[in-house]
Backbone as a printed PyTorch tensor [residue, N CA C, xyz], in Angstrom:
tensor([[[ 21.8940, -32.1880,   7.8520],
         [ 20.5250, -31.7560,   7.6730],
         [ 20.1870, -30.7290,   8.7460]],

        [[ 19.5310, -29.6800,   8.3620],
         [ 19.1990, -28.5790,   9.2650],
         [ 18.0040, -28.9440,  10.1320]],

        [[ 18.0650, -28.5010,  11.3740],
         [ 16.9440, -28.7670,  12.2740],
         [ 16.0050, -27.5630,  12.3730]],

        [[ 16.2350, -26.5670,  11.5250],
         [ 15.3630, -25.4000,  11.5490],
         [ 14.0180, -25.7580,  10.9270]],

        [[ 12.9410, -25.2680,  11.5540],
         [ 11.6240, -25.5710,  10.9850],
         [ 11.4210, -24.8140,   9.6670]],

        [[ 10.6390, -25.4140,   8.8040],
         [ 10.3000, -24.7830,   7.5330],
         [  9.2960, -23.6680,   7.8240]],

        [[  9.5560, -22.4470,   7.3260],
         [  8.6090, -21.3650,   7.6040],
         [  7.2470, -21.6610,   6.9860]],

        [[  6.2190, -21.2520,   7.6970],
         [  4.8550, -21.4680,   7.2220],
         [  4.5760, -20.5500,   6.0370]],

        [[  3.9760, -21.0960,   5.0020],
         [  3.6230, -20.2950,   3.8390],
         [  2.4340, -19.4030,   4.1740]],

        [[  2.4520, -18.1690,   3.6680],
         [  1.2930, -17.3080,   3.9290],
         [  0.0540, -17.8670,   3.2300]],

        [[ -1.1240, -17.6700,   3.8170],
         [ -2.3350, -18.2420,   3.2290],
         [ -2.7500, -17.5660,   1.9200]],

        [[ -2.2870, -16.3210,   1.6920],
         [ -2.6440, -15.5880,   0.4750],
         [ -1.3890, -15.1530,  -0.2600]],

        [[ -1.4770, -15.1590,  -1.5700],
         [ -0.4460, -14.5560,  -2.4130],
         [ -1.0790, -13.3190,  -3.0330]],

        [[ -0.4920, -12.1770,  -2.7410],
         [ -1.0620, -10.9030,  -3.1770],
         [ -0.0580, -10.1950,  -4.0670]],

        [[ -0.5280,  -9.7650,  -5.2360],
         [  0.3140,  -9.0650,  -6.1910],
         [ -0.4080,  -7.8130,  -6.6620]],

        [[  0.3150,  -6.6940,  -6.6550],
         [ -0.2630,  -5.4730,  -7.2210],
         [ -0.4160,  -5.6740,  -8.7200]],

        [[ -1.6320,  -5.4590,  -9.2190],
         [ -1.8930,  -5.5990, -10.6430],
         [ -1.6450,  -4.2570, -11.3280]],

        [[ -2.2710,  -3.1970, -10.8270],
         [ -1.9900,  -1.8490, -11.3090],
         [ -2.5330,  -0.8160, -10.3330]],

        [[ -2.0840,   0.4030, -10.5110],
         [ -2.5690,   1.5060,  -9.7010],
         [ -1.4300,   2.2000,  -8.9860]],

        [[ -1.7260,   3.3310,  -8.4380],
         [ -3.0420,   3.9420,  -8.2810],
         [ -3.5170,   4.6520,  -9.5460]],

        [[ -4.8160,   4.5810,  -9.7270],
         [ -5.4750,   5.2710, -10.8300],
         [ -6.7590,   5.8980, -10.3080]],

        [[ -7.1930,   7.0180, -10.9280],
         [ -8.4560,   7.6360, -10.5020],
         [ -9.6340,   6.6800, -10.7240]],

        [[-10.6070,   6.7740,  -9.8280],
         [-11.8210,   5.9630,  -9.9430],
         [-12.8060,   6.7320, -10.8280]],

        [[-13.3210,   6.0420, -11.8440],
         [-14.2850,   6.6870, -12.7460],
         [-15.4500,   7.2700, -11.9710]],

        [[-15.8700,   8.4630, -12.3560],
         [-17.0070,   9.1760, -11.7700],
         [-16.7570,   9.6350, -10.3380]],

        [[-15.5570,   9.3880,  -9.7980],
         [-15.2000,   9.8330,  -8.4460],
         [-13.7740,  10.3760,  -8.4810]],

        [[-13.5950,  11.6020,  -8.9490],
         [-12.2430,  12.1290,  -9.1230],
         [-11.4400,  12.2940,  -7.8290]],

        [[-12.1120,  12.2580,  -6.6820],
         [-11.3830,  12.4050,  -5.4160],
         [-10.9460,  11.0470,  -4.8500]],

        [[-11.1030,   9.9820,  -5.6310],
         [-10.7180,   8.6370,  -5.1830],
         [ -9.6550,   8.0450,  -6.1010]],

        [[ -8.8010,   7.2410,  -5.4830],
         [ -7.8020,   6.4760,  -6.2190],
         [ -8.0290,   5.0030,  -5.9250]],

        [[ -7.6560,   4.1570,  -6.8650],
         [ -7.7950,   2.7120,  -6.6460],
         [ -6.5410,   1.9920,  -7.1060]],

        [[ -6.2060,   0.9580,  -6.3760],
         [ -5.1760,  -0.0050,  -6.7730],
         [ -5.8810,  -1.3470,  -6.9070]],

        [[ -5.5060,  -2.0900,  -7.9210],
         [ -6.1050,  -3.4050,  -8.1390],
         [ -5.0460,  -4.4620,  -7.8450]],

        [[ -5.4470,  -5.4320,  -7.0300],
         [ -4.5490,  -6.5070,  -6.6220],
         [ -5.0850,  -7.8430,  -7.1100]],

        [[ -4.1660,  -8.7360,  -7.4660],
         [ -4.5100, -10.1360,  -7.6780],
         [ -4.3440, -10.8200,  -6.3300]],

        [[ -5.3610, -11.5360,  -5.9040],
         [ -5.3380, -12.2120,  -4.6110],
         [ -5.6330, -13.6860,  -4.8450]],

        [[ -4.7520, -14.5270,  -4.3430],
         [ -4.9200, -15.9790,  -4.5070],
         [ -4.6970, -16.6450,  -3.1560]],

        [[ -5.7270, -17.2940,  -2.6670],
         [ -5.6080, -18.0800,  -1.4500],
         [ -5.1120, -19.4670,  -1.8440]],

        [[ -4.2790, -20.0400,  -1.0000],
         [ -3.6890, -21.3450,  -1.3370],
         [ -4.7550, -22.3940,  -1.6390]],

        [[ -5.8990, -22.3200,  -0.9720],
         [ -6.9300, -23.3360,  -1.1670],
         [ -7.8230, -23.0660,  -2.3820]],

        [[ -7.6800, -21.9020,  -3.0210],
         [ -8.4950, -21.5710,  -4.1850],
         [ -7.8520, -22.1000,  -5.4530]],

        [[ -8.6890, -22.5020,  -6.4110],
         [ -8.1600, -22.9490,  -7.6970],
         [ -7.6090, -21.7780,  -8.5010]],

        [[ -8.2120, -20.6170,  -8.3590],
         [ -7.7650, -19.4360,  -9.1000],
         [ -7.8130, -18.2100,  -8.2190]],

        [[ -7.1830, -17.1610,  -8.6870],
         [ -7.1640, -15.9190,  -7.9420],
         [ -8.3140, -15.0060,  -8.3380]],

        [[ -8.4160, -13.9110,  -7.6120],
         [ -9.4320, -12.9050,  -7.8950],
         [ -8.7530, -11.5460,  -7.9690]],

        [[ -9.4430, -10.6050,  -8.5740],
         [ -8.9530,  -9.2370,  -8.6080],
         [ -9.7980,  -8.3990,  -7.6570]],

        [[ -9.1060,  -7.6200,  -6.8230],
         [ -9.7840,  -6.7760,  -5.8460],
         [ -9.2870,  -5.3510,  -6.0270]],

        [[-10.2140,  -4.4380,  -6.3090],
         [ -9.8980,  -3.0130,  -6.3940],
         [-10.0590,  -2.4220,  -5.0000]],

        [[ -9.0370,  -1.7230,  -4.5430],
         [ -9.0610,  -1.1000,  -3.2270],
         [ -9.0600,   0.4130,  -3.4360]],

        [[-10.1170,   1.0650,  -2.9390],
         [-10.2680,   2.5000,  -3.1370],
         [ -9.8750,   3.2840,  -1.8930]],

        [[ -9.2520,   4.4270,  -2.1250],
         [ -8.9350,   5.3880,  -1.0700],
         [ -9.4130,   6.7470,  -1.5390]],

        [[ -9.9480,   7.5500,  -0.6240],
         [-10.2770,   8.9120,  -1.0200],
         [ -9.1650,   9.8500,  -0.5770]],

        [[ -9.2080,  11.0630,  -1.0970],
         [ -8.1560,  12.0400,  -0.8120],
         [ -7.9620,  12.2690,   0.6790]],

        [[ -9.0560,  12.2720,   1.4360],
         [ -8.9590,  12.5160,   2.8810],
         [ -8.1690,  11.4110,   3.5770]],

        [[ -8.3530,  10.1650,   3.1530],
         [ -7.6090,   9.0590,   3.7600],
         [ -6.1130,   9.1910,   3.4680]],

        [[ -5.7810,   9.5570,   2.2470],
         [ -4.3760,   9.7220,   1.8870],
         [ -3.7900,  10.9100,   2.6470]],

        [[ -4.5330,  12.0050,   2.7160],
         [ -4.0550,  13.1920,   3.4350],
         [ -3.8500,  12.8870,   4.9150]],

        [[ -4.7630,  12.1310,   5.5020],
         [ -4.6210,  11.7630,   6.9120],
         [ -3.3690,  10.9110,   7.1250]],

        [[ -3.1490,   9.9610,   6.2380],
         [ -1.9570,   9.1090,   6.3550],
         [ -0.6860,   9.9390,   6.2180]],

        [[ -0.6760,  10.8750,   5.2890],
         [  0.4910,  11.7390,   5.1160],
         [  0.7600,  12.5390,   6.3870]],

        [[ -0.3010,  13.0080,   7.0060],
         [ -0.1530,  13.7670,   8.2470],
         [  0.4170,  12.8800,   9.3550]],

        [[ -0.1710,  11.7220,   9.5400],
         [  0.2670,  10.7930,  10.5880],
         [  1.7370,  10.4020,  10.3820]],

        [[  2.1230,  10.1900,   9.1350],
         [  3.4830,   9.7620,   8.8170],
         [  4.4760,  10.9230,   8.7470]],

        [[  3.9590,  12.1660,   8.8400],
         [  4.8060,  13.3460,   8.5880],
         [  5.5430,  13.1090,   7.2640]],

        [[  4.7740,  12.7170,   6.2700],
         [  5.3050,  12.2000,   5.0130],
         [  6.1230,  13.2240,   4.2320]],

        [[  5.6100,  14.4220,   4.0700],
         [  6.3080,  15.4140,   3.2440],
         [  7.6810,  15.7740,   3.8190]],

        [[  7.7960,  16.1100,   5.1250],
         [  9.1370,  16.4020,   5.6490],
         [ 10.0570,  15.1770,   5.6050]],

        [[  9.5010,  14.0110,   5.8870],
         [ 10.2940,  12.7780,   5.8290],
         [ 10.8120,  12.5620,   4.4060]],

        [[  9.9450,  12.7770,   3.4100],
         [ 10.3380,  12.5580,   2.0140],
         [ 11.4190,  13.5570,   1.5990]],

        [[ 11.2920,  14.8030,   2.0030],
         [ 12.3240,  15.7910,   1.6780],
         [ 13.6860,  15.3410,   2.2140]],

        [[ 13.7070,  14.8470,   3.4430],
         [ 14.9690,  14.3500,   4.0260],
         [ 15.4700,  13.1310,   3.2550]],

        [[ 14.5600,  12.2570,   2.8830],
         [ 14.9490,  11.0300,   2.1800],
         [ 15.5350,  11.3330,   0.8060]],

        [[ 15.1060,  12.4350,   0.1950],
         [ 15.5460,  12.7570,  -1.1690],
         [ 16.7810,  13.6500,  -1.2150]],

        [[ 17.3560,  13.9650,  -0.0590],
         [ 18.5380,  14.8310,  -0.0220],
         [ 19.6790,  14.2620,  -0.8600]],

        [[ 19.8300,  12.9490,  -0.8550],
         [ 20.9350,  12.3180,  -1.5800],
         [ 20.6720,  12.1920,  -3.0860]],

        [[ 19.4780,  12.5410,  -3.5290],
         [ 19.1070,  12.4280,  -4.9370],
         [ 19.4330,  13.7500,  -5.6430]],

        [[ 19.9330,  13.6510,  -6.8570],
         [ 20.2200,  14.8590,  -7.6360],
         [ 18.9630,  15.7200,  -7.7260]],

        [[ 19.1590,  17.0210,  -7.5830],
         [ 18.0160,  17.9380,  -7.5100],
         [ 17.0870,  17.8260,  -8.7200]],

        [[ 17.6510,  17.6330,  -9.9010],
         [ 16.8070,  17.5370, -11.0970],
         [ 16.0060,  16.2370, -11.1460]],

        [[ 16.3740,  15.2380, -10.3330],
         [ 15.6460,  13.9630, -10.3030],
         [ 14.6290,  13.8890,  -9.1670]],

        [[ 14.6840,  14.8230,  -8.2400],
         [ 13.8030,  14.7710,  -7.0640],
         [ 12.3140,  14.7820,  -7.4070]],

        [[ 11.8610,  15.5940,  -8.3710],
         [ 10.4150,  15.5510,  -8.6740],
         [  9.9330,  14.1610,  -9.1010]],

        [[ 10.7310,  13.4590,  -9.9070],
         [ 10.3520,  12.1040, -10.3330],
         [ 10.3010,  11.1520,  -9.1460]],

        [[ 11.3070,  11.2380,  -8.2740],
         [ 11.3360,  10.4030,  -7.0730],
         [ 10.1490,  10.7230,  -6.1680]],

        [[  9.8440,  12.0110,  -6.0200],
         [  8.7350,  12.4210,  -5.1530],
         [  7.4030,  11.9080,  -5.7020]],

        [[  7.2130,  11.9970,  -7.0080],
         [  5.9780,  11.4760,  -7.6100],
         [  5.8570,   9.9730,  -7.4080]],

        [[  6.9590,   9.2750,  -7.5970],
         [  6.9400,   7.8200,  -7.4080],
         [  6.6650,   7.4720,  -5.9480]],

        [[  7.2540,   8.2450,  -5.0180],
         [  7.0100,   8.0060,  -3.5930],
         [  5.5330,   8.1850,  -3.2590]],

        [[  4.8930,   9.1660,  -3.8800],
         [  3.4590,   9.3770,  -3.6560],
         [  2.6650,   8.1520,  -4.1280]],

        [[  3.0080,   7.6360,  -5.3030],
         [  2.3460,   6.4350,  -5.8130],
         [  2.5660,   5.2460,  -4.8810]],

        [[  3.8040,   5.0930,  -4.4240],
         [  4.1230,   3.9760,  -3.5360],
         [  3.3820,   4.0870,  -2.2100]],

        [[  3.1890,   5.3040,  -1.7340],
         [  2.4140,   5.4890,  -0.5040],
         [  0.9810,   5.0180,  -0.7140]],

        [[  0.3620,   5.4200,  -1.8020],
         [ -1.0210,   4.9980,  -2.0760],
         [ -1.0960,   3.4810,  -2.2360]],

        [[ -0.1050,   2.8980,  -2.8980],
         [ -0.0820,   1.4390,  -3.0350],
         [  0.0450,   0.7740,  -1.6700]],

        [[  0.9020,   1.3200,  -0.8180],
         [  1.0770,   0.7620,   0.5240],
         [ -0.1770,   0.8800,   1.3640]],

        [[ -0.8340,   2.0280,   1.2800],
         [ -2.0900,   2.2170,   2.0190],
         [ -3.1560,   1.2570,   1.5040]],

        [[ -3.2090,   1.0950,   0.1980],
         [ -4.1790,   0.1630,  -0.3970],
         [ -3.9040,  -1.2670,   0.0570]],

        [[ -2.6340,  -1.6340,   0.1320],
         [ -2.2860,  -2.9800,   0.5860],
         [ -2.6940,  -3.1790,   2.0400]],

        [[ -2.5140,  -2.1490,   2.8740],
         [ -2.9640,  -2.2490,   4.2710],
         [ -4.4760,  -2.4530,   4.3320]],

        [[ -5.2000,  -1.6970,   3.5110],
         [ -6.6590,  -1.8160,   3.4980],
         [ -7.0890,  -3.1890,   2.9780]],

        [[ -6.3690,  -3.7050,   2.0050],
         [ -6.6590,  -5.0510,   1.5120],
         [ -6.4370,  -6.0810,   2.6140]],

        [[ -5.3620,  -5.9270,   3.3850],
         [ -5.1240,  -6.8290,   4.5170],
         [ -6.2980,  -6.8150,   5.4870]],

        [[ -6.8630,  -5.6360,   5.7280],
         [ -8.0240,  -5.5270,   6.6170],
         [ -9.2220,  -6.2710,   6.0270]],

        [[ -9.4110,  -6.1590,   4.7280],
         [-10.5180,  -6.8670,   4.0700],
         [-10.3170,  -8.3810,   4.1480]],

        [[ -9.0840,  -8.8220,   4.0020],
         [ -8.7920, -10.2540,   4.0900],
         [ -9.0780, -10.7520,   5.5050]],

        [[ -8.6450,  -9.9820,   6.4960],
         [ -8.9080, -10.3620,   7.8930],
         [-10.4030, -10.4580,   8.1660]],

        [[-11.1930,  -9.6130,   7.4980],
         [-12.6430,  -9.6130,   7.6950],
         [-13.3210, -10.7460,   6.9340]],

        [[-12.5840, -11.4090,   6.0470],
         [-13.1560, -12.5430,   5.3110],
         [-13.4140, -12.2260,   3.8590]],

        [[-12.4120, -12.3390,   3.0470],
         [-12.5110, -12.0540,   1.6210],
         [-13.0920, -13.2650,   0.8990]],

        [[-14.0830, -13.0190,   0.0600],
         [-14.6970, -14.0930,  -0.7190],
         [-13.9050, -14.3380,  -1.9990]],

        [[-14.0490, -15.5270,  -2.5510],
         [-13.3620, -15.8720,  -3.7910],
         [-14.1650, -15.3600,  -4.9840]],

        [[-14.1560, -14.0400,  -5.1180],
         [-14.8190, -13.4020,  -6.2550],
         [-14.1820, -12.0410,  -6.4740]],

        [[-14.1780, -11.6220,  -7.7310],
         [-13.6660, -10.2890,  -8.0300],
         [-14.5200,  -9.2740,  -7.2850]],

        [[-13.8880,  -8.2250,  -6.8040],
         [-14.6670,  -7.2480,  -6.0620],
         [-13.8860,  -5.9780,  -5.8110]],

        [[-14.4200,  -5.1930,  -4.8920],
         [-13.7570,  -3.9500,  -4.5340],
         [-13.9480,  -3.6880,  -3.0630]],

        [[-13.0040,  -2.9520,  -2.5090],
         [-13.0850,  -2.4790,  -1.1380],
         [-13.3020,  -0.9770,  -1.2690]],

        [[-14.5090,  -0.5350,  -0.9800],
         [-14.8880,   0.8590,  -1.1840],
         [-14.1040,   1.7950,  -0.2660]],

        [[-14.0310,   3.0380,  -0.6680],
         [-13.2520,   4.0160,   0.0940],
         [-13.8390,   4.2690,   1.4800]],

        [[-15.1260,   4.0200,   1.6610],
         [-15.7580,   4.3480,   2.9390],
         [-15.7920,   3.1840,   3.9370]],

        [[-15.1020,   2.0890,   3.6340],
         [-15.0260,   0.9860,   4.5990],
         [-13.6130,   0.8870,   5.1600]],

        [[-13.5120,   0.3920,   6.3750],
         [-12.2450,   0.2140,   7.0890],
         [-11.4920,   1.5310,   7.2970]],

        [[-12.2140,   2.6340,   7.4190],
         [-11.5740,   3.9440,   7.5630],
         [-10.8200,   4.0310,   8.8940]],

        [[-11.4980,   3.7590,   9.9980],
         [-10.8430,   3.8290,  11.3090],
         [ -9.7510,   2.7740,  11.4380]],

        [[-10.0190,   1.5840,  10.9110],
         [ -9.0430,   0.5050,  10.9780],
         [ -7.7820,   0.8660,  10.1870]],

        [[ -7.9660,   1.5090,   9.0300],
         [ -6.8180,   1.9300,   8.2330],
         [ -6.0190,   2.9920,   8.9790]],

        [[ -6.7030,   3.9240,   9.6210],
         [ -6.0020,   4.9500,  10.3960],
         [ -5.1260,   4.3130,  11.4690]],

        [[ -5.6710,   3.3160,  12.1750],
         [ -4.8770,   2.6160,  13.1970],
         [ -3.7060,   1.8650,  12.5610]],

        [[ -3.9600,   1.2190,  11.4500],
         [ -2.9130,   0.4400,  10.7800],
         [ -1.7780,   1.3480,  10.2970]],

        [[ -2.1060,   2.5380,   9.8240],
         [ -1.0670,   3.4710,   9.3700],
         [ -0.1650,   3.8320,  10.5340]],

        [[ -0.7590,   4.1080,  11.6870],
         [  0.0260,   4.4440,  12.8730],
         [  0.9230,   3.2690,  13.2700]],

        [[  0.3550,   2.0690,  13.2610],
         [  1.1000,   0.8770,  13.6770],
         [  2.1620,   0.4600,  12.6630]],

        [[  1.9200,   0.7200,  11.3890],
         [  2.8000,   0.2390,  10.3180],
         [  3.6310,   1.3600,   9.6870]],

        [[  3.7400,   2.5020,  10.3530],
         [  4.4240,   3.6670,   9.7830],
         [  5.8430,   3.3380,   9.3230]],

        [[  6.6100,   2.7030,  10.1800],
         [  7.9970,   2.3850,   9.8300],
         [  8.0710,   1.4270,   8.6430]],

        [[  7.1810,   0.4570,   8.6220],
         [  7.1750,  -0.5090,   7.5150],
         [  6.8200,   0.1700,   6.1950]],

        [[  5.8010,   1.0570,   6.2140],
         [  5.4170,   1.7780,   4.9990],
         [  6.5940,   2.5860,   4.4630]],

        [[  7.2520,   3.3160,   5.3470],
         [  8.3820,   4.1450,   4.9250],
         [  9.5310,   3.2840,   4.4200]],

        [[  9.8020,   2.1830,   5.0830],
         [ 10.8800,   1.2880,   4.6510],
         [ 10.6100,   0.7150,   3.2660]],

        [[  9.3640,   0.3600,   3.0040],
         [  9.0050,  -0.1840,   1.6970],
         [  9.1980,   0.8640,   0.5990]],

        [[  8.8330,   2.1000,   0.8910],
         [  8.9980,   3.1780,  -0.0880],
         [ 10.4800,   3.3930,  -0.3690]],

        [[ 11.2820,   3.4670,   0.6880],
         [ 12.7240,   3.6550,   0.5060],
         [ 13.3380,   2.5090,  -0.2870]],

        [[ 12.9410,   1.2810,   0.0180],
         [ 13.4780,   0.1200,  -0.6830],
         [ 13.1260,   0.1780,  -2.1700]],

        [[ 11.9020,   0.5250,  -2.4700],
         [ 11.4660,   0.5930,  -3.8660],
         [ 12.2000,   1.6990,  -4.6210]],

        [[ 12.5000,   2.8010,  -3.9300],
         [ 13.2270,   3.9160,  -4.5480],
         [ 14.7360,   3.7170,  -4.4940]],

        [[ 15.1760,   2.6420,  -3.8560],
         [ 16.5930,   2.3320,  -3.6900],
         [ 17.3210,   3.4700,  -2.9640]],

        [[ 16.7280,   3.9220,  -1.8680],
         [ 17.2910,   4.9910,  -1.0420],
         [ 17.5700,   4.4690,   0.3620]],

        [[ 18.4560,   5.1400,   1.0560],
         [ 18.7420,   4.7990,   2.4490],
         [ 17.8700,   5.6620,   3.3540]],

        [[ 17.5980,   5.2060,   4.5700],
         [ 16.7770,   6.0000,   5.4870],
         [ 17.4240,   7.3660,   5.7550]],

        [[ 16.5840,   8.4190,   5.8330],
         [ 17.1310,   9.7480,   6.1070],
         [ 17.6500,   9.8370,   7.5410]],

        [[ 18.6450,  10.6790,   7.7380],
         [ 19.1700,  10.9180,   9.0830],
         [ 18.1290,  11.6780,   9.8920]],

        [[ 18.0030,  11.3340,  11.1480],
         [ 16.9940,  11.9810,  12.0020],
         [ 17.4070,  13.3430,  12.4050]]])
């Protein structure tokens, strides 16, 4: 019998439902919708997380995303690179939305369907992008089934 402790289960189970998609009546915003279920809740809720173009552009700048992505796609056939690049853009928005959702959970998410507006947690998201840069990039590479680019 193993003496290793059983890892603690996370308090929330979070699943991307869909997105990113444009927000109606706000063409400069994108939203991802997540299913969120806390272990103590009988059922889950859906939370739409909105980002505006400026937040995505800022994250791309902080991550040096475009040059990093070009390096990451070197091993991909040239005719397939546009598809990979588009998917990487979607994955970045999903990752940013997940970070923003984490901030909302830390602030106290209620057991009701809702949304995290684009104008909340702006500074906190900027800090989280800086702190989680490597994780965001690793998740994108894993989803695209690519290896990290050479420095």
